[in-house]
mmCIF file of C-alpha atoms in Angstrom:
data_model
loop_
_atom_site.group_PDB
_atom_site.id
_atom_site.type_symbol
_atom_site.label_atom_id
_atom_site.label_comp_id
_atom_site.label_asym_id
_atom_site.label_seq_id
_atom_site.Cartn_x
_atom_site.Cartn_y
_atom_site.Cartn_z
ATOM 1 C CA MET A 1 -64.682 -3.988 2.699
ATOM 2 C CA THR A 2 -63.940 -7.100 0.622
ATOM 3 C CA VAL A 3 -61.789 -6.249 -2.400
ATOM 4 C CA LYS A 4 -61.108 -8.844 -5.070
ATOM 5 C CA ALA A 5 -57.733 -9.000 -6.762
ATOM 6 C CA THR A 6 -59.512 -8.559 -10.095
ATOM 7 C CA ASP A 7 -61.301 -5.366 -9.015
ATOM 8 C CA SER A 8 -60.276 -2.264 -10.969
ATOM 9 C CA LEU A 9 -59.192 0.865 -9.104
ATOM 10 C CA SER A 10 -62.567 2.518 -9.667
ATOM 11 C CA GLU A 11 -64.354 -0.602 -8.342
ATOM 12 C CA GLN A 12 -62.195 -0.570 -5.225
ATOM 13 C CA ILE A 13 -62.962 3.121 -4.655
ATOM 14 C CA ALA A 14 -66.680 2.479 -5.185
ATOM 15 C CA LYS A 15 -66.616 -0.278 -2.566
ATOM 16 C CA SER A 16 -64.792 1.982 -0.122
ATOM 17 C CA ILE A 17 -67.422 4.727 -0.515
ATOM 18 C CA ALA A 18 -70.224 2.146 -0.366
ATOM 19 C CA GLU A 19 -68.984 0.894 3.009
ATOM 20 C CA GLN A 20 -69.033 4.456 4.361
ATOM 21 C CA ILE A 21 -72.656 4.824 3.254
ATOM 22 C CA ILE A 22 -73.729 1.380 4.496
ATOM 23 C CA SER A 23 -72.175 1.958 7.933
ATOM 24 C CA GLY A 24 -73.743 5.419 8.217
ATOM 25 C CA GLU A 25 -70.447 7.294 8.121
ATOM 26 C CA LEU A 26 -71.883 9.101 5.103
ATOM 27 C CA VAL A 27 -75.535 9.983 5.784
ATOM 28 C CA GLU A 28 -78.464 10.532 3.461
ATOM 29 C CA GLY A 29 -78.438 13.909 1.725
ATOM 30 C CA GLU A 30 -74.708 14.367 2.303
ATOM 31 C CA ARG A 31 -72.675 15.524 -0.667
ATOM 32 C CA ILE A 32 -69.767 13.250 -1.548
ATOM 33 C CA GLN A 33 -66.664 15.388 -1.832
ATOM 34 C CA GLU A 34 -64.537 14.051 -4.665
ATOM 35 C CA LEU A 35 -61.427 15.940 -3.582
ATOM 36 C CA ARG A 36 -61.568 14.648 -0.003
ATOM 37 C CA ILE A 37 -61.966 11.049 -1.137
ATOM 38 C CA ALA A 38 -59.175 11.427 -3.707
ATOM 39 C CA LYS A 39 -56.824 12.680 -0.981
ATOM 40 C CA GLU A 40 -57.879 10.034 1.544
ATOM 41 C CA LEU A 41 -57.353 7.179 -0.909
ATOM 42 C CA ASP A 42 -54.440 8.815 -2.767
ATOM 43 C CA VAL A 43 -56.120 8.476 -6.155
ATOM 44 C CA SER A 44 -57.053 10.870 -8.934
ATOM 45 C CA ARG A 45 -60.375 12.721 -9.014
ATOM 46 C CA GLY A 46 -61.014 11.074 -12.383
ATOM 47 C CA SER A 47 -60.896 7.647 -10.713
ATOM 48 C CA VAL A 48 -63.287 8.886 -8.030
ATOM 49 C CA ARG A 49 -65.719 10.130 -10.685
ATOM 50 C CA GLU A 50 -65.633 6.723 -12.397
ATOM 51 C CA ALA A 51 -66.297 5.099 -9.020
ATOM 52 C CA LEU A 52 -69.299 7.350 -8.425
ATOM 53 C CA LEU A 53 -70.805 6.352 -11.769
ATOM 54 C CA LEU A 54 -70.465 2.698 -10.742
ATOM 55 C CA LEU A 55 -71.939 3.473 -7.352
ATOM 56 C CA GLU A 56 -74.966 5.188 -8.870
ATOM 57 C CA ARG A 57 -76.069 1.819 -10.285
ATOM 58 C CA THR A 58 -76.353 0.414 -6.758
ATOM 59 C CA HIS A 59 -78.825 3.161 -5.763
ATOM 60 C CA LEU A 60 -76.665 4.251 -2.827
ATOM 61 C CA ILE A 61 -76.079 7.665 -4.397
ATOM 62 C CA GLU A 62 -77.756 10.009 -6.831
ATOM 63 C CA ILE A 63 -75.802 12.253 -9.199
ATOM 64 C CA TYR A 64 -77.234 15.653 -10.084
ATOM 65 C CA PRO A 65 -75.986 18.219 -12.631
ATOM 66 C CA ARG A 66 -74.000 20.998 -10.900
ATOM 67 C CA ARG A 67 -74.627 19.441 -7.471
ATOM 68 C CA GLY A 68 -72.550 16.311 -7.816
ATOM 69 C CA ALA A 69 -73.095 13.034 -5.984
ATOM 70 C CA ILE A 70 -75.468 12.936 -3.009
ATOM 71 C CA VAL A 71 -76.043 9.996 -0.646
ATOM 72 C CA ALA A 72 -79.483 8.600 -1.488
ATOM 73 C CA GLU A 73 -82.345 8.990 0.947
ATOM 74 C CA MET A 74 -83.574 5.978 2.878
ATOM 75 C CA SER A 75 -87.285 6.439 3.480
ATOM 76 C CA PRO A 76 -89.927 3.859 4.463
ATOM 77 C CA GLN A 77 -91.316 4.011 0.914
ATOM 78 C CA GLN A 78 -87.890 3.272 -0.549
ATOM 79 C CA VAL A 79 -87.307 0.408 1.889
ATOM 80 C CA ARG A 80 -90.626 -1.165 0.899
ATOM 81 C CA ALA A 81 -89.836 -0.765 -2.812
ATOM 82 C CA LEU A 82 -86.359 -2.247 -2.290
ATOM 83 C CA PHE A 83 -87.699 -5.323 -0.527
ATOM 84 C CA ASP A 84 -90.636 -5.771 -2.909
ATOM 85 C CA THR A 85 -88.195 -5.953 -5.805
ATOM 86 C CA SER A 86 -85.565 -8.001 -3.968
ATOM 87 C CA CYS A 87 -88.216 -10.463 -2.822
ATOM 88 C CA LEU A 88 -89.215 -11.189 -6.413
ATOM 89 C CA LEU A 89 -85.605 -11.720 -7.459
ATOM 90 C CA LEU A 90 -84.656 -13.832 -4.436
ATOM 91 C CA GLY A 91 -87.744 -15.977 -4.901
ATOM 92 C CA GLN A 92 -86.526 -16.842 -8.391
ATOM 93 C CA VAL A 93 -83.011 -17.534 -7.078
ATOM 94 C CA VAL A 94 -84.073 -20.072 -4.438
ATOM 95 C CA GLN A 95 -86.520 -21.637 -6.888
ATOM 96 C CA GLN A 96 -83.720 -22.373 -9.345
ATOM 97 C CA ILE A 97 -81.350 -23.537 -6.588
ATOM 98 C CA SER A 98 -83.968 -26.023 -5.357
ATOM 99 C CA GLN A 99 -84.398 -27.381 -8.875
ATOM 100 C CA GLY A 100 -80.711 -27.621 -9.725
ATOM 101 C CA TRP A 101 -78.614 -28.475 -6.662
ATOM 102 C CA ARG A 102 -76.392 -31.524 -6.874
ATOM 103 C CA GLY A 103 -74.088 -33.620 -4.669
ATOM 104 C CA THR A 104 -71.982 -31.455 -2.366
ATOM 105 C CA ASP A 105 -74.474 -28.554 -2.547
ATOM 106 C CA ALA A 106 -76.490 -30.247 0.204
ATOM 107 C CA GLN A 107 -73.444 -30.338 2.482
ATOM 108 C CA ILE A 108 -72.755 -26.658 1.790
ATOM 109 C CA LEU A 109 -76.321 -25.782 2.774
ATOM 110 C CA GLN A 110 -76.022 -27.746 6.024
ATOM 111 C CA GLN A 111 -72.728 -25.986 6.802
ATOM 112 C CA LEU A 112 -74.427 -22.669 6.109
ATOM 113 C CA LEU A 113 -77.094 -23.480 8.698
ATOM 114 C CA VAL A 114 -74.442 -24.317 11.295
ATOM 115 C CA TYR A 115 -72.624 -21.047 10.594
ATOM 116 C CA LEU A 116 -75.841 -19.012 10.793
ATOM 117 C CA GLN A 117 -76.853 -20.611 14.093
ATOM 118 C CA GLU A 118 -73.452 -19.684 15.490
ATOM 119 C CA GLN A 119 -73.935 -16.048 14.468
ATOM 120 C CA VAL A 120 -77.352 -16.028 16.161
ATOM 121 C CA LYS A 121 -75.791 -17.449 19.326
ATOM 122 C CA HIS A 122 -73.270 -14.604 19.452
ATOM 123 C CA GLY A 123 -75.694 -11.914 18.243
ATOM 124 C CA HIS A 124 -73.676 -11.154 15.112
ATOM 125 C CA THR A 125 -76.487 -9.663 13.049
ATOM 126 C CA GLU A 126 -74.408 -8.252 10.195
ATOM 127 C CA LYS A 127 -72.406 -11.472 9.707
ATOM 128 C CA PHE A 128 -75.659 -13.452 9.778
ATOM 129 C CA TYR A 129 -77.311 -11.548 6.940
ATOM 130 C CA ASP A 130 -74.061 -11.027 5.006
ATOM 131 C CA GLN A 131 -73.510 -14.776 4.836
ATOM 132 C CA ILE A 132 -77.036 -15.452 3.588
ATOM 133 C CA PHE A 133 -76.780 -12.971 0.738
ATOM 134 C CA GLU A 134 -73.185 -13.942 -0.086
ATOM 135 C CA TYR A 135 -74.285 -17.564 -0.416
ATOM 136 C CA LEU A 136 -77.175 -16.643 -2.697
ATOM 137 C CA MET A 137 -74.968 -14.458 -4.887
ATOM 138 C CA GLU A 138 -72.424 -17.276 -5.264
ATOM 139 C CA GLN A 139 -74.953 -19.629 -6.867
ATOM 140 C CA GLN A 140 -74.541 -18.411 -10.417
ATOM 141 C CA GLY A 141 -73.788 -21.955 -11.514
ATOM 142 C CA LEU A 142 -77.258 -23.025 -10.387
ATOM 143 C CA VAL A 143 -79.093 -19.826 -11.300
ATOM 144 C CA VAL A 144 -78.738 -19.760 -15.063
ATOM 145 C CA ASN A 145 -80.109 -16.258 -15.525
ATOM 146 C CA LEU A 146 -77.455 -13.564 -15.902
ATOM 147 C CA TYR A 147 -79.997 -10.744 -15.876
ATOM 148 C CA LEU A 148 -81.463 -11.939 -12.579
ATOM 149 C CA MET A 149 -78.078 -12.080 -10.856
ATOM 150 C CA LYS A 150 -77.009 -8.752 -12.365
ATOM 151 C CA PHE A 151 -80.068 -6.929 -11.009
ATOM 152 C CA LEU A 152 -79.716 -8.593 -7.612
ATOM 153 C CA ASN A 153 -76.033 -7.670 -7.456
ATOM 154 C CA GLU A 154 -76.922 -4.021 -8.084
ATOM 155 C CA LEU A 155 -79.480 -4.082 -5.250
ATOM 156 C CA LEU A 156 -77.228 -5.885 -2.766
ATOM 157 C CA PRO A 157 -75.423 -2.764 -1.418
ATOM 158 C CA SER A 158 -78.776 -1.106 -0.709
ATOM 159 C CA LEU A 159 -79.951 -4.278 1.026
ATOM 160 C CA ARG A 160 -76.805 -4.250 3.160
ATOM 161 C CA ARG A 161 -77.394 -0.587 3.981
ATOM 162 C CA SER A 162 -80.933 -1.410 5.091
ATOM 163 C CA TYR A 163 -80.159 -4.370 7.341
ATOM 164 C CA PHE A 164 -77.201 -2.525 8.855
ATOM 165 C CA LEU A 165 -79.915 -0.562 10.675
ATOM 166 C CA THR A 166 -81.033 -3.752 12.429
ATOM 167 C CA LEU A 167 -77.763 -4.347 14.303
ATOM 168 C CA ASN A 168 -79.404 -3.419 17.603
ATOM 169 C CA THR A 169 -82.438 -5.668 17.242
ATOM 170 C CA SER A 170 -82.938 -8.426 19.793
ATOM 171 C CA ARG A 171 -81.458 -11.895 19.574
ATOM 172 C CA ARG A 172 -85.024 -13.238 19.578
ATOM 173 C CA GLU A 173 -85.689 -11.423 16.276
ATOM 174 C CA LEU A 174 -82.439 -12.752 14.854
ATOM 175 C CA GLN A 175 -83.463 -16.260 15.921
ATOM 176 C CA GLU A 176 -86.765 -15.765 14.117
ATOM 177 C CA SER A 177 -84.849 -14.776 10.968
ATOM 178 C CA PHE A 178 -82.814 -17.969 11.302
ATOM 179 C CA GLU A 179 -85.914 -20.127 11.665
ATOM 180 C CA LEU A 180 -87.501 -18.530 8.600
ATOM 181 C CA PHE A 181 -84.382 -19.018 6.479
ATOM 182 C CA LYS A 182 -84.028 -22.608 7.725
ATOM 183 C CA LEU A 183 -87.451 -23.255 6.192
ATOM 184 C CA VAL A 184 -86.047 -21.957 2.881
ATOM 185 C CA ILE A 185 -83.085 -24.344 3.068
ATOM 186 C CA ASP A 186 -85.271 -27.311 4.069
ATOM 187 C CA ALA A 187 -87.539 -26.628 1.067
ATOM 188 C CA ILE A 188 -84.497 -26.411 -1.216
ATOM 189 C CA LEU A 189 -83.158 -29.747 0.052
ATOM 190 C CA ASN A 190 -86.599 -31.292 -0.502
ATOM 191 C CA ARG A 191 -86.563 -29.834 -4.034
ATOM 192 C CA ASN A 192 -89.843 -28.072 -3.313
ATOM 193 C CA SER A 193 -89.259 -24.946 -5.356
ATOM 194 C CA GLN A 194 -92.708 -23.496 -4.705
ATOM 195 C CA GLN A 195 -92.302 -23.714 -0.933
ATOM 196 C CA ALA A 196 -88.753 -22.345 -1.137
ATOM 197 C CA THR A 197 -90.100 -19.271 -2.944
ATOM 198 C CA LEU A 198 -92.904 -18.739 -0.422
ATOM 199 C CA PHE A 199 -90.589 -19.135 2.567
ATOM 200 C CA MET A 200 -88.092 -16.734 0.990
ATOM 201 C CA GLU A 201 -90.901 -14.191 0.715
ATOM 202 C CA ASP A 202 -91.655 -14.683 4.430
ATOM 203 C CA PHE A 203 -87.980 -14.181 5.267
ATOM 204 C CA CYS A 204 -87.824 -10.985 3.187
ATOM 205 C CA ARG A 205 -90.980 -9.604 4.795
ATOM 206 C CA HIS A 206 -89.598 -10.289 8.264
ATOM 207 C CA LEU A 207 -86.331 -8.527 7.459
ATOM 208 C CA ARG A 208 -88.184 -5.639 5.803
ATOM 209 C CA ASN A 209 -90.289 -5.139 8.927
ATOM 210 C CA LEU A 210 -87.193 -5.159 11.148
ATOM 211 C CA VAL A 211 -85.600 -2.523 8.917
ATOM 212 C CA LEU A 212 -88.722 -0.353 8.959
ATOM 213 C CA GLU A 213 -88.954 -0.570 12.760
ATOM 214 C CA SER A 214 -85.275 0.354 13.104
ATOM 215 C CA LEU A 215 -85.660 3.199 10.624
ATOM 216 C CA THR A 216 -88.627 4.588 12.572
ATOM 217 C CA ARG A 217 -86.674 4.489 15.825
ATOM 218 C CA MET A 218 -83.713 6.202 14.183
ATOM 219 C CA LYS A 219 -85.912 8.989 12.774
ATOM 220 C CA GLN A 220 -87.548 9.470 16.179
ATOM 221 C CA ILE A 221 -84.145 9.847 17.847
ATOM 222 C CA GLU A 222 -83.015 12.345 15.188
ATOM 223 C CA LEU A 223 -86.222 14.347 15.679
ATOM 224 C CA ALA A 224 -85.813 14.349 19.455
ATOM 225 C CA TRP A 225 -82.247 15.640 19.176
ATOM 226 C CA ALA A 226 -83.321 18.310 16.691
ATOM 227 C CA ARG A 227 -86.045 19.527 19.074
ATOM 228 C CA ARG A 228 -83.647 19.543 22.012
ATOM 229 C CA SER A 229 -81.062 21.560 20.083
ATOM 230 C CA ARG A 230 -83.679 24.242 19.311
ATOM 231 C CA ARG A 231 -84.471 24.841 22.998
#
């Protein structure tokens, strides 16, 4: 978990809970026990409740009257909806980056490619995707649309939760992700905003499909274990 010095206590708690959901330590449908978290983190239950309200905006949890906070379901339909929306937002982001980059931005993009290729070489799937989305979220100086970045920031934890499922995909698939994102960067450097948007859509579709395949495998394993336990 990355905690900024400026993060409030409730924001730090929210990030701690988010990491447990993203990593699968807290599973879909599980009730989040405020008292347990308060004891684990040595904070008040009031701070935990504030954190849960923040977390609800990221769509990682749902809060129900009398039931409390429940880890949100991750279904194929929700994954498709998440990526459909994210694809639209990310398309706008790379479009504005391609139109507005200056000077050292080109060097930063080239360094990003080198870093991503290194993560592919070592099979570091999570670091690969984390770095892509961290870079995009850091471009607020080029993306002069606060609403766009706000909505994308709220979806980012759910995106991280989804691609966390792809950690066991093959290096070939990770290489394909790299090649697709390299097309995005090349289009940005050529200031071809239309191509950058289209290539970003291709990248998002590829990642969405990897997530859906991983989700299907996970559900099949869960079903197999459930059947075995009933014998």
